[in-house]
Coordinates of N, CA and C in Angstrom, one line a residue:
M1 N 92.5 60.9 79.3 CA 91.1 61.3 79.1 C 91.0 62.1 77.8
I2 N 91.9 63.0 77.6 CA 91.9 63.9 76.4 C 92.0 63.1 75.2
A3 N 92.9 62.2 75.2 CA 93.1 61.3 74.0 C 91.9 60.5 73.7
A4 N 91.1 60.1 74.7 CA 90.0 59.2 74.5 C 88.9 59.9 73.6
V5 N 88.9 61.2 73.6 CA 87.9 61.9 72.7 C 88.5 62.5 71.5
G6 N 89.8 62.2 71.3 CA 90.5 62.6 70.0 C 91.1 64.0 70.1
A7 N 91.1 64.6 71.3 CA 91.6 66.0 71.4 C 93.1 65.9 71.8
K8 N 93.8 66.9 71.5 CA 95.3 67.0 71.8 C 95.5 68.2 72.8
T9 N 96.5 68.0 73.6 CA 96.9 69.1 74.5 C 97.6 70.2 73.7
A10 N 97.2 71.5 73.9 CA 97.8 72.6 73.2 C 98.8 73.2 74.3
Y11 N 100.1 73.2 74.0 CA 101.1 73.7 74.9 C 101.4 75.1 74.5
I12 N 101.6 76.0 75.5 CA 102.0 77.4 75.3 C 103.5 77.4 75.5
E13 N 104.1 78.0 74.6 CA 105.6 78.2 74.7 C 105.9 79.1 75.9
P14 N 106.8 78.6 76.8 CA 107.2 79.5 77.9 C 107.8 80.8 77.4
G15 N 107.4 81.9 78.1 CA 107.9 83.2 77.7 C 107.3 83.8 76.4
S16 N 106.1 83.3 76.1 CA 105.5 83.8 74.8 C 104.2 84.5 75.2
P17 N 104.3 85.8 75.6 CA 103.2 86.6 76.0 C 102.1 86.7 74.9
W18 N 102.4 86.6 73.7 CA 101.4 86.7 72.6 C 100.5 85.5 72.6
E19 N 100.9 84.4 73.2 CA 100.0 83.2 73.3 C 99.0 83.2 74.4
N20 N 99.4 83.9 75.5 CA 98.5 84.0 76.7 C 98.9 85.2 77.4
G21 N 98.4 86.4 76.9 CA 98.8 87.7 77.4 C 98.5 88.0 78.8
Y22 N 97.2 87.6 79.3 CA 96.8 87.9 80.6 C 97.7 87.2 81.6
C23 N 97.9 85.9 81.5 CA 98.7 85.1 82.4 C 100.2 85.6 82.4
E24 N 100.7 85.8 81.2 CA 102.1 86.3 81.1 C 102.3 87.6 81.8
S25 N 101.3 88.5 81.6 CA 101.4 89.8 82.2 C 101.3 89.7 83.7
F26 N 100.4 88.9 84.2 CA 100.3 88.8 85.7 C 101.6 88.1 86.2
N27 N 102.1 87.1 85.6 CA 103.3 86.4 86.1 C 104.5 87.4 86.1
G28 N 104.6 88.3 85.1 CA 105.6 89.2 85.1 C 105.5 90.2 86.2
K29 N 104.3 90.7 86.5 CA 104.1 91.6 87.6 C 104.4 91.0 88.9
L30 N 104.0 89.7 89.1 CA 104.2 89.0 90.4 C 105.7 88.9 90.6
R31 N 106.4 88.5 89.5 CA 107.9 88.3 89.6 C 108.6 89.7 89.9
D32 N 108.2 90.7 89.1 CA 108.9 92.0 89.3 C 108.6 92.7 90.6
E33 N 107.3 92.6 91.0 CA 106.9 93.4 92.2 C 107.0 92.6 93.5
L34 N 107.2 91.3 93.5 CA 107.3 90.6 94.7 C 108.4 89.6 94.8
L35 N 108.4 88.6 93.9 CA 109.4 87.5 94.0 C 110.8 88.0 93.8
N36 N 111.1 88.9 93.0 CA 112.5 89.4 92.8 C 113.1 90.1 94.0
G37 N 112.2 90.6 94.9 CA 112.7 91.4 96.0 C 112.5 90.6 97.4
E38 N 112.1 89.4 97.4 CA 111.9 88.7 98.6 C 112.7 87.4 98.6
I39 N 113.0 86.9 99.8 CA 113.6 85.6 100.0 C 112.7 84.9 101.0
F40 N 112.0 83.8 100.7 CA 111.1 83.1 101.6 C 111.9 82.0 102.3
Y41 N 112.0 82.0 103.6 CA 112.7 81.0 104.3 C 111.8 79.8 104.7
T42 N 110.5 80.0 104.7 CA 109.6 78.9 105.0 C 108.4 79.0 104.1
L43 N 107.7 77.9 103.9 CA 106.5 77.9 103.1 C 105.4 78.9 103.7
K44 N 105.3 78.9 105.0 CA 104.3 79.7 105.6 C 104.6 81.2 105.4
E45 N 105.9 81.6 105.5 CA 106.3 83.0 105.2 C 105.9 83.3 103.7
G46 N 106.2 82.4 102.8 CA 105.9 82.7 101.4 C 104.4 82.8 101.2
K47 N 103.6 82.0 101.8 CA 102.1 82.1 101.7 C 101.6 83.4 102.2
I48 N 102.1 83.9 103.4 CA 101.7 85.1 104.0 C 102.1 86.3 103.1
M49 N 103.3 86.3 102.6 CA 103.8 87.4 101.8 C 103.0 87.5 100.4
I50 N 102.8 86.3 99.8 CA 102.1 86.3 98.6 C 100.6 86.7 98.7
E51 N 100.0 86.3 99.8 CA 98.6 86.7 100.1 C 98.5 88.2 100.3
A52 N 99.5 88.8 101.0 CA 99.5 90.2 101.3 C 99.7 91.0 99.9
W53 N 100.5 90.4 99.1 CA 100.7 91.1 97.7 C 99.5 90.9 96.9
R54 N 98.8 89.8 97.0 CA 97.6 89.6 96.2 C 96.5 90.5 96.6
R55 N 96.4 90.7 97.9 CA 95.4 91.7 98.4 C 95.7 93.1 97.9
H56 N 97.0 93.5 98.0 CA 97.4 94.8 97.5 C 97.1 94.9 96.0
Y57 N 97.5 93.9 95.3 CA 97.3 93.9 93.8 C 95.8 94.1 93.4
N58 N 94.9 93.5 94.2 CA 93.5 93.5 93.8 C 92.7 94.6 94.5
T59 N 93.2 95.2 95.5 CA 92.4 96.2 96.2 C 93.0 97.6 96.3
V60 N 94.3 97.7 96.1 CA 95.0 99.0 96.2 C 95.7 99.5 95.0
R61 N 96.5 98.6 94.4 CA 97.3 98.9 93.2 C 96.5 99.3 92.0
P62 N 96.9 100.5 91.5 CA 96.1 101.0 90.3 C 96.5 100.1 89.0
H63 N 95.5 99.9 88.2 CA 95.7 99.1 87.0 C 95.4 100.1 85.8
S64 N 96.4 100.1 84.8 CA 96.2 101.0 83.7 C 95.0 100.7 82.9
S65 N 94.6 99.5 82.7 CA 93.5 99.1 81.9 C 92.2 99.5 82.6
L66 N 92.2 99.9 83.8 CA 91.0 100.3 84.5 C 91.1 101.8 84.9
R67 N 91.8 102.6 84.0 CA 92.0 104.0 84.2 C 92.7 104.3 85.6
Y68 N 93.6 103.5 85.9 CA 94.5 103.6 87.1 C 93.6 103.5 88.4
R69 N 92.6 102.6 88.4 CA 91.9 102.3 89.6 C 92.1 100.8 89.9
P70 N 92.0 100.5 91.2 CA 92.2 99.0 91.5 C 91.0 98.2 91.1
P71 N 91.1 96.9 90.8 CA 90.0 96.1 90.3 C 88.9 96.0 91.3
A72 N 89.2 95.8 92.5 CA 88.2 95.5 93.5 C 88.5 96.3 94.8
P73 N 88.3 97.6 94.8 CA 88.7 98.4 96.0 C 88.0 97.9 97.3
E74 N 88.6 97.9 98.4 CA 88.0 97.5 99.6 C 86.9 98.6 100.0
A75 N 85.8 98.1 100.5 CA 84.7 98.9 100.9 C 85.0 99.4 102.4
I76 N 84.7 100.6 102.6 CA 84.8 101.1 104.0 C 83.4 101.1 104.6
C77 N 83.3 100.4 105.7 CA 82.1 100.2 106.4 C 82.2 101.0 107.7
W78 N 81.4 102.0 107.9 CA 81.4 102.8 109.1 C 80.7 102.0 110.3
P79 N 81.2 102.1 111.5 CA 80.6 101.4 112.6 C 79.2 101.9 112.8
P80 N 78.3 101.0 113.2 CA 76.9 101.5 113.5 C 76.8 102.6 114.4
G81 N 76.0 103.6 114.2 CA 75.8 104.7 115.1 C 76.9 105.8 114.9
Q82 N 77.7 105.7 113.9 CA 78.7 106.7 113.7 C 78.6 107.3 112.2
S83 N 78.6 108.6 112.1 CA 78.6 109.2 110.8 C 79.9 109.3 110.2
T84 N 80.0 109.7 108.9 CA 81.3 109.8 108.2 C 82.3 110.8 108.8
D85 N 81.8 111.7 109.6 CA 82.7 112.7 110.2 C 83.2 112.3 111.5
G86 N 82.9 111.1 112.0 CA 83.4 110.6 113.2 C 82.5 110.9 114.4
Q87 N 81.4 111.8 114.2 CA 80.5 112.1 115.3 C 79.4 111.0 115.4
L88 N 78.9 110.9 116.6 CA 77.8 109.9 116.7 C 76.6 110.4 116.0
A89 N 76.0 109.5 115.2 CA 74.8 109.9 114.4 C 73.6 109.8 115.3
Q90 N 72.6 110.6 115.1 CA 71.4 110.6 115.8 C 70.5 109.5 115.1
T91 N 70.0 108.6 115.9 CA 69.2 107.5 115.4 C 67.7 108.0 115.6
P92 N 67.0 108.1 114.5 CA 65.6 108.5 114.6 C 64.7 107.5 115.3
L93 N 63.8 108.1 116.1 CA 62.9 107.2 116.9 C 61.8 106.8 115.9
I94 N 61.4 105.5 115.9 CA 60.3 105.0 115.1 C 59.2 104.6 116.1
N95 N 58.1 105.1 115.9 CA 56.9 104.8 116.8 C 56.1 103.7 116.1

């Protein structure tokens, strides 16, 4: 399909972070922080571990480019009827 419109595929040289810095940076962090320290015995185990790492990477792990904050921190939702100090909140009566 690409050749039909006269375009050519642009290949990125493996291990060339200057050609695609975002992907190479992420791949390096994934390798260093997860893959080099784990052995996956089943595909399911790999999926579970990688998903846990992805959630940590996006919600807990600080990123230097974001002033050492996580990109999408998890929101804390208090249960209905409870205040932030753990005491039951008084619900105002509406007439």
